[in-house]
Amino acid sequence: MRNLDTGNSRGFGFVTFADAASVDKLMETNEHVIDGKKLDIKLAVPRDEIGRAPDAPEPKNRRTCKIFVGGITLETSKADLEEYFGKYGPIVEASVMVDRVSGRPRGFGFVVFQSEDIVDALLLDKHEICGRKVPSQKNACARAIA
């Protein structure tokens, strides 16, 4: 995908497969690299599934190791996320998103775990990080809502 104004890459894209079996095969493999960069492959959520009832069962392949953590304080660091969520299990990566221009924190981040089961377990709890109650949810690209 490209920015319409600048023509620069937006850092993501979409691939349409001819059949579901090809998608399943792709999702079985965890390592995908293009130009030396590891890709974060997710299923796109069809627009008709956005807003699906929370108690509806998740479709096949919608489990994820990555969560979105919103509403964190501007002082919350990557180390804070790692320390807090580390009690649930091994963390592959944690990040706090910052504005590219100002370098200021944007108030949200992501945590990637080694196992989908860790994510499923931690979503059952309420979370407070750096004195603020924060929602955590499966990464928006990998879940139906959202």
CSV table of C-alpha atoms in Angstrom, one decimal:
chain,number,residue,atom,x,y,z
A,1,MET,CA,0.0,0.0,0.0
A,2,ARG,CA,1.3,3.5,-0.8
A,3,ASN,CA,0.5,6.9,0.6
A,4,LEU,CA,-1.6,8.7,-2.1
A,5,ASP,CA,0.0,12.1,-1.4
A,6,THR,CA,3.7,11.1,-1.3
A,7,GLY,CA,3.8,7.8,-3.1
A,8,ASN,CA,5.8,6.3,-0.3
A,9,SER,CA,5.2,2.8,1.0
A,10,ARG,CA,2.9,2.6,4.0
A,11,GLY,CA,4.7,-0.5,5.2
A,12,PHE,CA,2.0,-3.1,4.6
A,13,GLY,CA,0.1,-4.8,1.8
A,14,PHE,CA,-2.5,-7.4,1.0
A,15,VAL,CA,-2.3,-10.7,-1.0
A,16,THR,CA,-5.4,-12.4,-2.4
A,17,PHE,CA,-5.0,-16.2,-2.8
A,18,ALA,CA,-6.9,-18.3,-5.3
A,19,ASP,CA,-7.9,-20.9,-2.6
A,20,ALA,CA,-8.2,-21.2,1.2
A,21,ALA,CA,-5.7,-24.1,1.2
A,22,SER,CA,-2.9,-21.8,0.1
A,23,VAL,CA,-3.8,-19.4,3.0
A,24,ASP,CA,-3.7,-22.2,5.5
A,25,LYS,CA,-0.3,-23.4,4.2
A,26,LEU,CA,1.0,-19.8,4.5
A,27,MET,CA,-0.3,-19.4,8.1
A,28,GLU,CA,1.4,-22.7,9.2
A,29,THR,CA,4.8,-21.2,8.5
A,30,ASN,CA,5.9,-18.6,11.0
A,31,GLU,CA,9.0,-17.2,9.2
A,32,HIS,CA,8.5,-15.0,6.2
A,33,VAL,CA,11.2,-12.6,5.0
A,34,ILE,CA,11.4,-10.1,2.2
A,35,ASP,CA,14.5,-8.0,1.6
A,36,GLY,CA,15.9,-9.1,4.9
A,37,LYS,CA,12.8,-8.0,6.9
A,38,LYS,CA,10.7,-10.4,8.9
A,39,LEU,CA,7.1,-10.1,7.9
A,40,ASP,CA,4.2,-10.1,10.4
A,41,ILE,CA,1.6,-12.1,8.5
A,42,LYS,CA,-2.0,-11.8,9.5
A,43,LEU,CA,-5.4,-12.7,8.1
A,44,ALA,CA,-7.3,-9.7,7.0
A,45,VAL,CA,-10.7,-9.3,8.7
A,46,PRO,CA,-13.5,-9.1,6.2
A,47,ARG,CA,-15.6,-6.0,6.7
A,48,ASP,CA,-18.7,-8.0,7.3
A,49,GLU,CA,-17.1,-9.7,10.4
A,50,ILE,CA,-16.1,-6.3,12.0
A,51,GLY,CA,-18.3,-5.8,15.0
A,52,ARG,CA,-19.1,-9.5,15.4
A,53,ALA,CA,-20.5,-10.4,18.8
A,54,PRO,CA,-17.7,-10.9,21.4
A,55,ASP,CA,-19.0,-14.3,22.5
A,56,ALA,CA,-19.1,-15.6,18.9
A,57,PRO,CA,-16.5,-18.3,18.3
A,58,GLU,CA,-13.3,-17.1,16.5
A,59,PRO,CA,-12.9,-18.4,13.0
A,60,LYS,CA,-10.1,-20.8,12.2
A,61,ASN,CA,-6.6,-19.2,12.2
A,62,ARG,CA,-7.6,-16.1,14.1
A,63,ARG,CA,-5.4,-16.9,17.1
A,64,THR,CA,-2.5,-14.6,17.5
A,65,CYS,CA,0.6,-14.1,19.6
A,66,LYS,CA,0.4,-10.4,19.4
A,67,ILE,CA,-1.7,-8.1,21.6
A,68,PHE,CA,-2.5,-4.4,21.4
A,69,VAL,CA,-2.2,-2.5,24.7
A,70,GLY,CA,-4.0,0.8,24.7
A,71,GLY,CA,-4.4,3.7,27.1
A,72,ILE,CA,-0.9,3.5,28.6
A,73,THR,CA,0.6,6.6,30.1
A,74,LEU,CA,3.1,8.6,28.1
A,75,GLU,CA,5.7,7.6,30.7
A,76,THR,CA,5.2,3.8,30.1
A,77,SER,CA,8.3,2.3,28.5
A,78,LYS,CA,9.0,-0.9,26.6
A,79,ALA,CA,10.6,-2.2,29.8
A,80,ASP,CA,7.4,-1.6,31.7
A,81,LEU,CA,5.4,-3.6,29.2
A,82,GLU,CA,8.0,-6.4,29.3
A,83,GLU,CA,8.1,-6.5,33.1
A,84,TYR,CA,4.3,-6.5,33.5
A,85,PHE,CA,3.4,-8.9,30.8
A,86,GLY,CA,6.4,-11.1,31.4
A,87,LYS,CA,4.6,-12.7,34.3
A,88,TYR,CA,2.3,-14.4,31.8
A,89,GLY,CA,5.0,-16.1,29.7
A,90,PRO,CA,8.0,-15.5,27.4
A,91,ILE,CA,7.9,-12.3,25.4
A,92,VAL,CA,9.3,-12.2,21.9
A,93,GLU,CA,9.0,-8.4,21.5
A,94,ALA,CA,7.4,-5.4,23.1
A,95,SER,CA,7.1,-1.9,21.8
A,96,VAL,CA,5.6,1.4,22.7
A,97,MET,CA,4.6,3.4,19.6
A,98,VAL,CA,6.0,6.9,19.1
A,99,ASP,CA,5.2,9.7,16.7
A,100,ARG,CA,7.8,9.7,13.9
A,101,VAL,CA,8.0,13.5,13.8
A,102,SER,CA,8.0,14.5,17.4
A,103,GLY,CA,9.3,11.3,19.0
A,104,ARG,CA,6.6,11.5,21.6
A,105,PRO,CA,4.8,8.3,22.8
A,106,ARG,CA,1.4,7.8,21.3
A,107,GLY,CA,-0.2,6.1,24.3
A,108,PHE,CA,-0.3,2.5,23.0
A,109,GLY,CA,1.9,-0.4,22.3
A,110,PHE,CA,2.2,-4.1,21.3
A,111,VAL,CA,3.5,-7.2,22.9
A,112,VAL,CA,4.3,-10.4,21.1
A,113,PHE,CA,4.4,-13.6,23.0
A,114,GLN,CA,5.9,-17.0,22.2
A,115,SER,CA,2.5,-18.8,22.4
A,116,GLU,CA,-1.1,-18.1,21.4
A,117,ASP,CA,-2.1,-19.8,24.7
A,118,ILE,CA,-0.4,-17.0,26.7
A,119,VAL,CA,-2.5,-14.4,24.9
A,120,ASP,CA,-5.7,-16.3,25.4
A,121,ALA,CA,-5.0,-16.6,29.2
A,122,LEU,CA,-3.9,-13.0,29.8
A,123,LEU,CA,-7.0,-11.6,28.0
A,124,LEU,CA,-9.1,-13.1,30.9
A,125,ASP,CA,-7.5,-10.7,33.4
A,126,LYS,CA,-7.8,-6.9,33.9
A,127,HIS,CA,-4.5,-5.0,33.7
A,128,GLU,CA,-2.9,-2.0,35.4
A,129,ILE,CA,0.4,-0.7,34.1
A,130,CYS,CA,2.2,2.3,35.7
A,131,GLY,CA,-0.9,3.1,37.8
A,132,ARG,CA,-3.3,3.1,34.9
A,133,LYS,CA,-5.9,0.5,34.1
A,134,VAL,CA,-5.4,-0.4,30.4
A,135,PRO,CA,-7.3,-2.5,28.0
A,136,SER,CA,-5.5,-5.3,26.2
A,137,GLN,CA,-6.8,-7.1,23.2
A,138,LYS,CA,-5.6,-9.2,20.4
A,139,ASN,CA,-3.9,-7.3,17.7
A,140,ALA,CA,-6.6,-5.6,15.5
A,141,CYS,CA,-5.4,-7.2,12.3
A,142,ALA,CA,-5.6,-10.6,13.7
A,143,ARG,CA,-9.0,-10.5,15.4
A,144,ALA,CA,-12.5,-9.8,14.4
A,145,ILE,CA,-13.8,-6.5,15.5
A,146,ALA,CA,-11.6,-4.6,16.0
